[in-house]
Short mmCIF file of C-alpha atoms and ligand atoms in Angstrom, two decimals:
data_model
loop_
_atom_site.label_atom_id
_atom_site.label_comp_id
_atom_site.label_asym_id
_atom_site.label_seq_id
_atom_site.Cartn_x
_atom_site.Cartn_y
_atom_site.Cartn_z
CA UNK C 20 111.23 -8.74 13.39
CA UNK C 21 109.13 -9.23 10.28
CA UNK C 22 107.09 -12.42 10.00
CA UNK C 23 105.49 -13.56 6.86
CA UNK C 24 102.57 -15.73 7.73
CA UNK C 25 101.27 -18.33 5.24
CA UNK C 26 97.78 -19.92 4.72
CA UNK C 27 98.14 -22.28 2.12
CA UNK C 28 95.45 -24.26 0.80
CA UNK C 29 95.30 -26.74 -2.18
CA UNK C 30 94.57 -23.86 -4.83
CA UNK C 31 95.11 -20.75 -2.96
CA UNK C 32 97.81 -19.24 -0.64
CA UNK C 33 97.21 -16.38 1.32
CA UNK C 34 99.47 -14.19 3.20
CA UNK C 35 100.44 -11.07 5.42
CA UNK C 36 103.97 -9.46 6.36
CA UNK C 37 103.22 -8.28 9.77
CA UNK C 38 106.23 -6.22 11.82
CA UNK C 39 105.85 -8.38 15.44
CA UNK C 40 107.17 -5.30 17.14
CA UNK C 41 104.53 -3.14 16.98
CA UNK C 42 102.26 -6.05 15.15
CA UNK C 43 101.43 -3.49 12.34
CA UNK C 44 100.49 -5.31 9.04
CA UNK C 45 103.05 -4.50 6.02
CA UNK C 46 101.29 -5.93 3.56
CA UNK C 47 98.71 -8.81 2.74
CA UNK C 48 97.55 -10.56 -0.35
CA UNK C 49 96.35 -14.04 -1.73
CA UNK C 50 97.32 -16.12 -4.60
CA UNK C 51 94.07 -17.99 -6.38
CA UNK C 52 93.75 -20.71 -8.56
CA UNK C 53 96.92 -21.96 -8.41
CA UNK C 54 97.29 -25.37 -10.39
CA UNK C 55 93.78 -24.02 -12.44
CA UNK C 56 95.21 -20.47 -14.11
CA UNK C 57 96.75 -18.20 -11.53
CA UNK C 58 95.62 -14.61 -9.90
CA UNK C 59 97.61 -12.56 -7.24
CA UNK C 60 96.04 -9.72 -5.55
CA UNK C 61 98.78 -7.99 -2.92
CA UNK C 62 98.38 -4.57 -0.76
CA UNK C 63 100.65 -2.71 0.88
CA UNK C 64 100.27 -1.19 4.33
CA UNK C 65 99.66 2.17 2.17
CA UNK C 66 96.84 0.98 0.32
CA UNK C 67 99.02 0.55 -2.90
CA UNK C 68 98.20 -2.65 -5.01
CA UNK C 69 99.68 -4.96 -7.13
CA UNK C 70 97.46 -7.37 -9.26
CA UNK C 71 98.37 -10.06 -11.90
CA UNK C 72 96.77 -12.53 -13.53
CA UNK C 73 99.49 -15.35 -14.50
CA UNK C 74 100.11 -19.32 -14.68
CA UNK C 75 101.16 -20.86 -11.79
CA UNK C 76 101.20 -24.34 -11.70
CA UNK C 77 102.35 -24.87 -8.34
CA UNK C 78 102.79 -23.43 -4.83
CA UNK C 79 106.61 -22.78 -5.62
CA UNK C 80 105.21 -20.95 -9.05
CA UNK C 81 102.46 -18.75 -6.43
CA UNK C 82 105.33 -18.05 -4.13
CA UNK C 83 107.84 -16.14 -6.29
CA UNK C 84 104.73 -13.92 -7.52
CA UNK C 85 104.35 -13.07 -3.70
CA UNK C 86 108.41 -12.64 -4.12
CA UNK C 87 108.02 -10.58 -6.64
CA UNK C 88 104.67 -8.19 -5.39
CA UNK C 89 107.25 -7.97 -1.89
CA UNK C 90 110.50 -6.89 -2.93
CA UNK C 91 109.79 -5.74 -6.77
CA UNK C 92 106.02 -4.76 -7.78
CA UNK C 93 105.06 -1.12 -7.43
CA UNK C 94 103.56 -1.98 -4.17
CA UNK C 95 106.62 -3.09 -2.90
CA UNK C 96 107.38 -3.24 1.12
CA UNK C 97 110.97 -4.77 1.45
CA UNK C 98 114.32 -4.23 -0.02
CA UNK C 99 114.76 -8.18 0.05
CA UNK C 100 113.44 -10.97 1.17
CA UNK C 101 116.25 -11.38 3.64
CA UNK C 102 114.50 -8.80 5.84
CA UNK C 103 111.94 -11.24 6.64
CA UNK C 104 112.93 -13.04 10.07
CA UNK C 105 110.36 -16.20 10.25
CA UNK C 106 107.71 -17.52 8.64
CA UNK C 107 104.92 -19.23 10.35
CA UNK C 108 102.31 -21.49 8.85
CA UNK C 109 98.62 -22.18 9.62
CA UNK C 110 97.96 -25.81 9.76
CA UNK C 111 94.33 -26.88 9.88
CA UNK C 112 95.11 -30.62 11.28
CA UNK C 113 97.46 -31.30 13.69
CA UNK C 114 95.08 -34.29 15.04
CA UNK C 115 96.49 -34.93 18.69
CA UNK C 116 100.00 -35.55 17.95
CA UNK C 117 100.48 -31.55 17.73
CA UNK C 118 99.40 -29.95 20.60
CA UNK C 119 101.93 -26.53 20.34
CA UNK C 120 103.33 -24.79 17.57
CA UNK C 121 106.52 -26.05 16.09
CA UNK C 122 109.98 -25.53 14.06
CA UNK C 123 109.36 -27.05 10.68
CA UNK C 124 112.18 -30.33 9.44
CA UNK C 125 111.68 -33.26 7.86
CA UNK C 126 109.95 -34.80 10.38
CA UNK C 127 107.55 -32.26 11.12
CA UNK C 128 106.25 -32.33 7.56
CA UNK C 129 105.98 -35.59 7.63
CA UNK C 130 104.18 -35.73 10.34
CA UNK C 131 101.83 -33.47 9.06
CA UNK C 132 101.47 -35.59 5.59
CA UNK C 133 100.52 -38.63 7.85
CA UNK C 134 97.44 -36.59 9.25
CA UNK C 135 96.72 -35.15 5.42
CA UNK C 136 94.56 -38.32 6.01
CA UNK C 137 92.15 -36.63 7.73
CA UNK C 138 91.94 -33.27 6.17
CA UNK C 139 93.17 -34.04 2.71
CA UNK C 140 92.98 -31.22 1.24
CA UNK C 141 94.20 -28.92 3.82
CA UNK C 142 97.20 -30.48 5.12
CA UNK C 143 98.17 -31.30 1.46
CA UNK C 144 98.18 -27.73 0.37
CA UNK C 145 99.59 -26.50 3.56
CA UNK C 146 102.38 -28.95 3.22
CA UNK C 147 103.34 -27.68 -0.38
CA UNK C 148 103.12 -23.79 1.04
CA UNK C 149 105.90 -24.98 3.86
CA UNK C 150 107.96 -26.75 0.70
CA UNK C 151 107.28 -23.33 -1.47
CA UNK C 152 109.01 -21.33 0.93
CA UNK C 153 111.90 -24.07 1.51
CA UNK C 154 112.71 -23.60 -1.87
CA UNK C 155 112.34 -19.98 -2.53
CA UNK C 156 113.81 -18.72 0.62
CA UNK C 157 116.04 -21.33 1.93
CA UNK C 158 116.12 -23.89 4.25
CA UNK C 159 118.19 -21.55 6.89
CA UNK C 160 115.33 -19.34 7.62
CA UNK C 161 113.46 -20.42 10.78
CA UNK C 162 109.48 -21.82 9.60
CA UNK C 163 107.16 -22.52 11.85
CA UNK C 164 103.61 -24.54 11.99
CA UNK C 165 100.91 -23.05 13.98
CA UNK C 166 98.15 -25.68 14.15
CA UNK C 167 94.54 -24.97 13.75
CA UNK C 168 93.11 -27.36 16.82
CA UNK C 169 95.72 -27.69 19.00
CA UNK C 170 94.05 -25.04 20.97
CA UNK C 171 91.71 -27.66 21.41
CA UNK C 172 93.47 -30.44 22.65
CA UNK C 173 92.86 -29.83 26.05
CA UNK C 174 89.14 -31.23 25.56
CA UNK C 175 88.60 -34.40 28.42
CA UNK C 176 87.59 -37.38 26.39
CA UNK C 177 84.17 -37.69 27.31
CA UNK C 178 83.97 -34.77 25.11
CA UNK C 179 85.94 -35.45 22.00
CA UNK C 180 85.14 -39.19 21.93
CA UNK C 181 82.22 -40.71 19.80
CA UNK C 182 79.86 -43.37 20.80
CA UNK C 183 80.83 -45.76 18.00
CA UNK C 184 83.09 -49.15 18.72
CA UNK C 185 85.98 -47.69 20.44
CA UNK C 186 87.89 -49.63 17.58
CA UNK C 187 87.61 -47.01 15.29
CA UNK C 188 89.26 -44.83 17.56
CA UNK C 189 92.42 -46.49 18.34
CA UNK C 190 92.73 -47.83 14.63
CA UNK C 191 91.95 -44.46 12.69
CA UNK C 192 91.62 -42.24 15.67
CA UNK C 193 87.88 -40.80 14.94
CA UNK C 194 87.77 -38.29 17.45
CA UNK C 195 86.79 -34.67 17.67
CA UNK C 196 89.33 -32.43 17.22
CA UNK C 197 87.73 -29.10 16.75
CA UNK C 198 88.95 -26.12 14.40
CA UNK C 199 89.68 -22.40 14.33
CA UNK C 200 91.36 -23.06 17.26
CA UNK C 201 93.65 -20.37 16.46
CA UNK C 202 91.10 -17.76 16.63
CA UNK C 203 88.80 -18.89 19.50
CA UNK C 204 92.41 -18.80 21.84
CA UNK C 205 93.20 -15.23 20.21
CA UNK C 206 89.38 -13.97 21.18
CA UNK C 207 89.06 -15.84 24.96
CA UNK C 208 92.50 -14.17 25.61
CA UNK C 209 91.42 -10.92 24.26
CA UNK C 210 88.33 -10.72 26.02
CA UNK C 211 90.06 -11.76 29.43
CA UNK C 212 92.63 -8.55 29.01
CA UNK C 213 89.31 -6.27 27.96
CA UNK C 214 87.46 -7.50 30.99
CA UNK C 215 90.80 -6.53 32.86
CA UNK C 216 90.62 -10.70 34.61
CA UNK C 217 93.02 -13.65 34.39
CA UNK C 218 91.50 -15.47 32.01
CA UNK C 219 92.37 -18.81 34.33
CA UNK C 220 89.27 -17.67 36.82
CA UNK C 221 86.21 -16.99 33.66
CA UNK C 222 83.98 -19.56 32.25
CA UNK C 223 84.26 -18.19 28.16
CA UNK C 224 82.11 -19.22 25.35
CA UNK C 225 83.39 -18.40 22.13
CA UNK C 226 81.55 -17.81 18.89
CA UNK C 227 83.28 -17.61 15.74
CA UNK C 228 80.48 -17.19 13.32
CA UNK C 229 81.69 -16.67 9.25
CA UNK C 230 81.41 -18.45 6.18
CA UNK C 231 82.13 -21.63 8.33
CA UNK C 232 81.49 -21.29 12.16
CA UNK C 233 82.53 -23.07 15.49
CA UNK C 234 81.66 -22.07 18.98
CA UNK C 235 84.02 -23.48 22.01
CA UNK C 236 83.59 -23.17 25.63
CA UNK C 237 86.89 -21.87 27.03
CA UNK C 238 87.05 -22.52 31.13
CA UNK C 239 90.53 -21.50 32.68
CA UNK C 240 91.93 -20.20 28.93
CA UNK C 241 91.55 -24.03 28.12
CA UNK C 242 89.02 -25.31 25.57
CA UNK C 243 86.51 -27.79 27.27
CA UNK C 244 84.37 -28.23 24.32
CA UNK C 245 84.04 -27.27 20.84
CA UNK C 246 81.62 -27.37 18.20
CA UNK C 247 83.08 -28.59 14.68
CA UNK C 248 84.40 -32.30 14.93
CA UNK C 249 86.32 -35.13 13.47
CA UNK C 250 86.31 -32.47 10.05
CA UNK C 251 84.96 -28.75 10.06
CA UNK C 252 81.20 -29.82 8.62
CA UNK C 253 80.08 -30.76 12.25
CA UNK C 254 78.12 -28.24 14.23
CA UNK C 255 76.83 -24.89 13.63
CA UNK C 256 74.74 -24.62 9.85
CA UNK C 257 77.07 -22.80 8.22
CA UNK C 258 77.66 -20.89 4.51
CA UNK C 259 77.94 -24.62 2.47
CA UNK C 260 78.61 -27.17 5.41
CA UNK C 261 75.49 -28.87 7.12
CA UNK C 262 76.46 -28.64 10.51
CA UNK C 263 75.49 -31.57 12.67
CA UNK C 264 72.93 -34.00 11.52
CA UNK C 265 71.84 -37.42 12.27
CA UNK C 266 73.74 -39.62 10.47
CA UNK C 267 70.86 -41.83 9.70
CA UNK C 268 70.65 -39.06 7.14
CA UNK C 269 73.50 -39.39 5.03
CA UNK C 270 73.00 -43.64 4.92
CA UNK C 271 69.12 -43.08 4.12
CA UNK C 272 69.79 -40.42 1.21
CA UNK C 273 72.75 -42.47 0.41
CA UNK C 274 70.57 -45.00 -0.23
CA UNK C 275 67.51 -43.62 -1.85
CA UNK C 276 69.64 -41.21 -4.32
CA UNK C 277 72.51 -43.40 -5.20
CA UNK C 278 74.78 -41.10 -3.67
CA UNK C 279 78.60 -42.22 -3.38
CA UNK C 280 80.72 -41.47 -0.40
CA UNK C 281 82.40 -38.94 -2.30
CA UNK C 282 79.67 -37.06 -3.97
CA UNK C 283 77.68 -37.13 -0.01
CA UNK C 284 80.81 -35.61 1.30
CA UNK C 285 80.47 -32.70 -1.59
CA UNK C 286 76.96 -32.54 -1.06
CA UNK C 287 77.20 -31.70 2.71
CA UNK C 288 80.30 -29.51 2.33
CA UNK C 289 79.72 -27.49 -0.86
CA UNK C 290 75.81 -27.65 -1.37
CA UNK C 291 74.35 -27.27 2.38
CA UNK C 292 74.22 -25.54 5.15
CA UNK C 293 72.51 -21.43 4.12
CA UNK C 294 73.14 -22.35 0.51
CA UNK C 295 71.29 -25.78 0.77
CA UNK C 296 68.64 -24.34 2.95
CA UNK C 297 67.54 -20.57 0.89
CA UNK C 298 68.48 -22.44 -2.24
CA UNK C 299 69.98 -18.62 -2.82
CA UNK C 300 73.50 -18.24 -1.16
CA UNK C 301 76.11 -19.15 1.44
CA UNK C 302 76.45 -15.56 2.16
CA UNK C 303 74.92 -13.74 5.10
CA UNK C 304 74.40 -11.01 3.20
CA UNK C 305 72.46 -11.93 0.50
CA UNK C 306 70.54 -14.01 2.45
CA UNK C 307 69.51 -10.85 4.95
CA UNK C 308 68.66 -8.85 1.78
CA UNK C 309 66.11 -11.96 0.38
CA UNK C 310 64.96 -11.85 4.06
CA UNK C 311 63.91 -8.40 4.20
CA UNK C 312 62.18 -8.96 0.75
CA UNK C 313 59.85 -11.54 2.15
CA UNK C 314 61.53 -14.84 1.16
CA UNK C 315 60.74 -17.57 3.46
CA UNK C 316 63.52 -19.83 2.92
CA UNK C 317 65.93 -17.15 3.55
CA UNK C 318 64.38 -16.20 6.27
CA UNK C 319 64.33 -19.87 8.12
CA UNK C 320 68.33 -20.77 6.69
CA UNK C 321 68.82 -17.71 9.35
CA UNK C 322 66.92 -18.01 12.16
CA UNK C 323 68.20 -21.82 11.76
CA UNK C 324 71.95 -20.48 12.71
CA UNK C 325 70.78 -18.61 15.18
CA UNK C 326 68.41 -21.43 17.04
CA UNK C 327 71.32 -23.48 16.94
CA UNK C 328 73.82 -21.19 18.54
CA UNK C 329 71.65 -20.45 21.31
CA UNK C 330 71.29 -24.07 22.24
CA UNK C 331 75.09 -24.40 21.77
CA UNK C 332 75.42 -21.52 24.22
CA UNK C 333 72.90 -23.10 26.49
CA UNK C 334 74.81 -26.60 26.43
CA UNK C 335 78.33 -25.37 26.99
CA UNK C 336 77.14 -23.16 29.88
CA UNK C 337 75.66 -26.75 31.07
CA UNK C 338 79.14 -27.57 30.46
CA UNK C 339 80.63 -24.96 32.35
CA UNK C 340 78.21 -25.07 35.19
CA UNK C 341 78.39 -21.51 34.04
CA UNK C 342 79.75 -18.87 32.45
CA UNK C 343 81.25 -15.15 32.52
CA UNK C 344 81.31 -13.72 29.04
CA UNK C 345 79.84 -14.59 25.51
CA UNK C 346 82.05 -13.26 22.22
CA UNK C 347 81.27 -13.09 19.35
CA UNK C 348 83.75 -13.12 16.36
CA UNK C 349 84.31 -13.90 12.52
CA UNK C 350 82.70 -11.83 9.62
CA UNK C 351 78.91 -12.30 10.86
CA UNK C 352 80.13 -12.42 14.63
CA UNK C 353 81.62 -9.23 13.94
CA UNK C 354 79.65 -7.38 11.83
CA UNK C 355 75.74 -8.57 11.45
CA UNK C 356 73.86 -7.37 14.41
CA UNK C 357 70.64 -8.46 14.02
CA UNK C 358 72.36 -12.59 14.23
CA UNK C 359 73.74 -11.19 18.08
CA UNK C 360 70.34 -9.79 18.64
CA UNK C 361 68.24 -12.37 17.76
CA UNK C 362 70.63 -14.48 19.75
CA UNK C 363 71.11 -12.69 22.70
CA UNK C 364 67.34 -12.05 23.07
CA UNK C 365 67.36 -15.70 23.75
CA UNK C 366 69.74 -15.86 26.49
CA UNK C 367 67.77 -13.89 29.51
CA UNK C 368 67.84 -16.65 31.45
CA UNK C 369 71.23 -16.62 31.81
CA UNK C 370 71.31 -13.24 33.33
CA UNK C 371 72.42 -11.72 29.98
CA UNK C 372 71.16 -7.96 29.64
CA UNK C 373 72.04 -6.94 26.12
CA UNK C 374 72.50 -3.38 25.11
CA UNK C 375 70.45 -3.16 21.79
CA UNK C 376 70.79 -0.08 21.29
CA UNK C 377 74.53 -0.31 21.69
CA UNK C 378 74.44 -3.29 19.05
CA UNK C 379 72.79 -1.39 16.60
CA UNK C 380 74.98 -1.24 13.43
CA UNK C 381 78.20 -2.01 15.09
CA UNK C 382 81.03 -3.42 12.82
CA UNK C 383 84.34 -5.31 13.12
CA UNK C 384 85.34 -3.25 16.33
CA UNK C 385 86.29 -4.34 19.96
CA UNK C 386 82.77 -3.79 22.09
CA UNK C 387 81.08 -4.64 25.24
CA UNK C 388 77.21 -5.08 24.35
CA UNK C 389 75.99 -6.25 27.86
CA UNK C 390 74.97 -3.30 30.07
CA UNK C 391 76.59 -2.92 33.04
CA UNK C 392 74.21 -5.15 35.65
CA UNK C 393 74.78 -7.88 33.11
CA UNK C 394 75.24 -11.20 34.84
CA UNK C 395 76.88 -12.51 31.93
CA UNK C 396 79.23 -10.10 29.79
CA UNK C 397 78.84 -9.61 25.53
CA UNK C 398 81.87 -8.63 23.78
CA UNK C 399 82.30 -8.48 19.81
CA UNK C 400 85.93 -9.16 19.55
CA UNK C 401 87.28 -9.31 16.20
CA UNK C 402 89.53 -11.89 15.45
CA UNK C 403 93.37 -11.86 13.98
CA UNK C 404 93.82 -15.11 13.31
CA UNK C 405 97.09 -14.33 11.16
CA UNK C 406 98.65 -11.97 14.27
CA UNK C 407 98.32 -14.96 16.43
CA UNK C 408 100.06 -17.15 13.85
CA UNK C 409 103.00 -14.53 14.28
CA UNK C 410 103.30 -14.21 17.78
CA UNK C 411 103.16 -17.92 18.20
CA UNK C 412 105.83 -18.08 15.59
CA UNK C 413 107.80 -15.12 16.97
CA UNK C 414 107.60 -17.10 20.39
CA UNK C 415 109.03 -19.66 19.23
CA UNK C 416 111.30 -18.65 17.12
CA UNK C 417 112.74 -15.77 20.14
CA UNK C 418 112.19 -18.33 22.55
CA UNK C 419 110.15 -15.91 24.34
P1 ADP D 520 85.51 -17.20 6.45
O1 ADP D 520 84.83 -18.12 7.41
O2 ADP D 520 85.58 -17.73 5.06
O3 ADP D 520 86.81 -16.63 6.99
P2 ADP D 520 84.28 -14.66 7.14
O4 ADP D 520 84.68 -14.79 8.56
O5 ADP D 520 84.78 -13.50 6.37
O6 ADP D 520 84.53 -15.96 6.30
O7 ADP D 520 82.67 -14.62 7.13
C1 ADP D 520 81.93 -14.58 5.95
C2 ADP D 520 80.48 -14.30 6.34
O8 ADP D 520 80.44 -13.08 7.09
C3 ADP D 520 79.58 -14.10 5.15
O9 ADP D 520 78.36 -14.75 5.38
C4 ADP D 520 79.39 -12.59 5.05
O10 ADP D 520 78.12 -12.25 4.61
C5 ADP D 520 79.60 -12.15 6.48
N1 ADP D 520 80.28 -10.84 6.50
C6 ADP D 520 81.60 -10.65 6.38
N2 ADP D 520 81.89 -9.32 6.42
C7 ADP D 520 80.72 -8.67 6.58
C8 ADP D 520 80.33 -7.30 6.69
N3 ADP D 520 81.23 -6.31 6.66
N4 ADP D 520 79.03 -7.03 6.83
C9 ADP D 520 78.11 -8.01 6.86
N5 ADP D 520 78.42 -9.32 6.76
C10 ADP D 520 79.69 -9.66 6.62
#
């Protein structure tokens, strides 16, 4: 079966035809700046491309160029559209309501519009990709939601609650709900079949480390813990996003600078974390090249992300009373080795004996860096957040 999976955000949607039976990719692409101008970029499992600047005002507009790049552009991969057998969504909040992937109807998206409250942006856009689709492909053809936290809805309260009047909960339920769930499931399942154990006997900690960045401790394949919060700013530092801070912060700068809600909220989502810090970039890479040049700022924005993820490491092995294996994922989990050395160099006391040698220059490919006495495992696993999407969808959908 093919399976066209959709991430749809409020100006972009981005997508990938992936054949579930040997879960080879068909093609992939990404509509930008839709509602703004309009850019597709699509590829084809052969490398071919197809790439058009146009208008598209809407979702529904974005979603017959992806139509059209499919079935019609010279990198074309189907005869129609018909050959696709499911689609399946990713939705970023599914708060606690959604704790498994499901069929889209009315209800569903409903649902999903009364949680847009706490992820406005996502949910909204996500929403419109699921009615984009309806439209342009009918309402016969099975959709399904895959839900970025619900991975993470096996967290005990006494981790996802806050200390604030328990009010707040029950009327608005502020809670921590933890994201990239999708992923973090993917790589503690991954890493259980590489280490050749069920995964319901390991203690795994997680680290999904890109442009933003969560880490979750995984005990029995179910998520005890997890870094990001209530929204994806808590946490790690990450490319714009503070990361966790004391709130004491935002009511004291509030204060001093004038600062509304709504310009704090862009100022610790779009103008903090490695960009706020090296005043440079959010990117990793740029801010390793300004390091190696001698610039202090760059140099502390990165030894900042990787302080903090060896005391998260620390704290959910507290959590764990333990733990078996450490992963890393997402683009700098996967690709920047001198973030897992600096890291790992931190975590002797754990019984971790890392392989530097091993680490050197390794990129975006399954390894074990832990030598073999290791008391505690090291895998780079990349993640495939969008294959996970389909099988959960193809699951559902087969009732497999
Ligand atoms: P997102 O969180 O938006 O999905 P990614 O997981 O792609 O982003 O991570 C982006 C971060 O990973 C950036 O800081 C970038 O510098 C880093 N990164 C991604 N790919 C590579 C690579 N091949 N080499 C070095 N760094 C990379």
């Amino acid at each position: 079966m093919k399976i066209l999976v959709i991430n749809a955000g409020s100006s972009s949607l981005k997508y990938q035809l992936i054949n579930i039976d040997d879960e080879s990719v068909i093609a992939k692409g990404m509509c930008e700046r839709i509602g703004i101008d309009g850019r597709i970029k699509h590829t084809a499992f052969d490398g071919r491309e197809y790439v058009e600047e146009a208008e598209m005002k809407n979702h529904t507009e974005a979603f017959k160029y992806v139509e059209y790049a499919l079935v019609k552009s010279d990198a074309a991969v189907l005869k129609s559209m018909s050959e696709i057998g499911a689609v399946g969504h990713r939705i970023v909040q599914g708060g606690a309501i959604f704790d498994k992937p499901e069929l889209v109807n009315e209800d569903v998206i409903e649902k999903i519009l009364e949680l847009s409250e706490l992820a406005p942006l996502h949910n909204i856009g996500s929403v419109q990709g699921i009615r984009a689709c309806i439209e342009c492909l009918g309402s016969e053809l099975p959709q399904v939601v895959v839900f970025d936290n619900s991975f993470h809805n096996t967290m005990p309260p006494h981790a996802y609650m806050y200390a604030i009047p328990y009010e707040y909960y029950e009327k608005y339920a502020v809670r921590r709900y933890g994201f990239h769930g999708t992923s973090h499931k993917y790589v503690s399942a991954k890493c259980a079949e590489v280490m050749g154990r069920d995964i319901s006997e390991l203690k795994l900690i997680t680290c999904h480390l890109g442009n933003g960045s969560s880490i979750t401790a995984v005990d029995g394949g179910k998520c005890i813990d997890t870094s990001m919060g209530f929204t994806p700013l808590d946490g790690l530092i990450m490319g714009t996003r503070s990361g966790s801070l004391d709130p004491s912060v935002v009511t004291f700068l509030g204060e001093k600078e004038g600062i509304s809600y709504k310009e704090m909220s862009e100022l610790l989502n779009k103008k903090s974390g490695y960009l706020g810090v090296s005043g440079i970039s959010n990117d990793d890479r740029d801010l390793q090249e300004k390091a190696a040049e001698g610039n202090e700022r760059a140099k502390l924005a990165i030894k900042m992300l990787d302080y903090q993820i060896i005391k998260l490491i620390g704290s959910y092995a507290a959590a764990m009373n333990g733990v078996d294996a450490i992963v890393f994922t997402g683009g700098i989990g996967e690709n920047v080795d001198v973030h897992r050395a600096a890291v790992c160099k931190g975590l002797t006391y754990l019984g971790v004996d890392f392989d530097f040698e091993k680490n050197a220059g390794l990129r975006g490919r399954i390894a074990e860096l832990s030598k073999p006495g290791s008391k505690v495992k090291i895998y780079v696993i990349p993640t495939n957040e969008e294959l996970s999407i389909a099988r959960d969808t193809y699951a559902l959908v087969s009732g497999k």
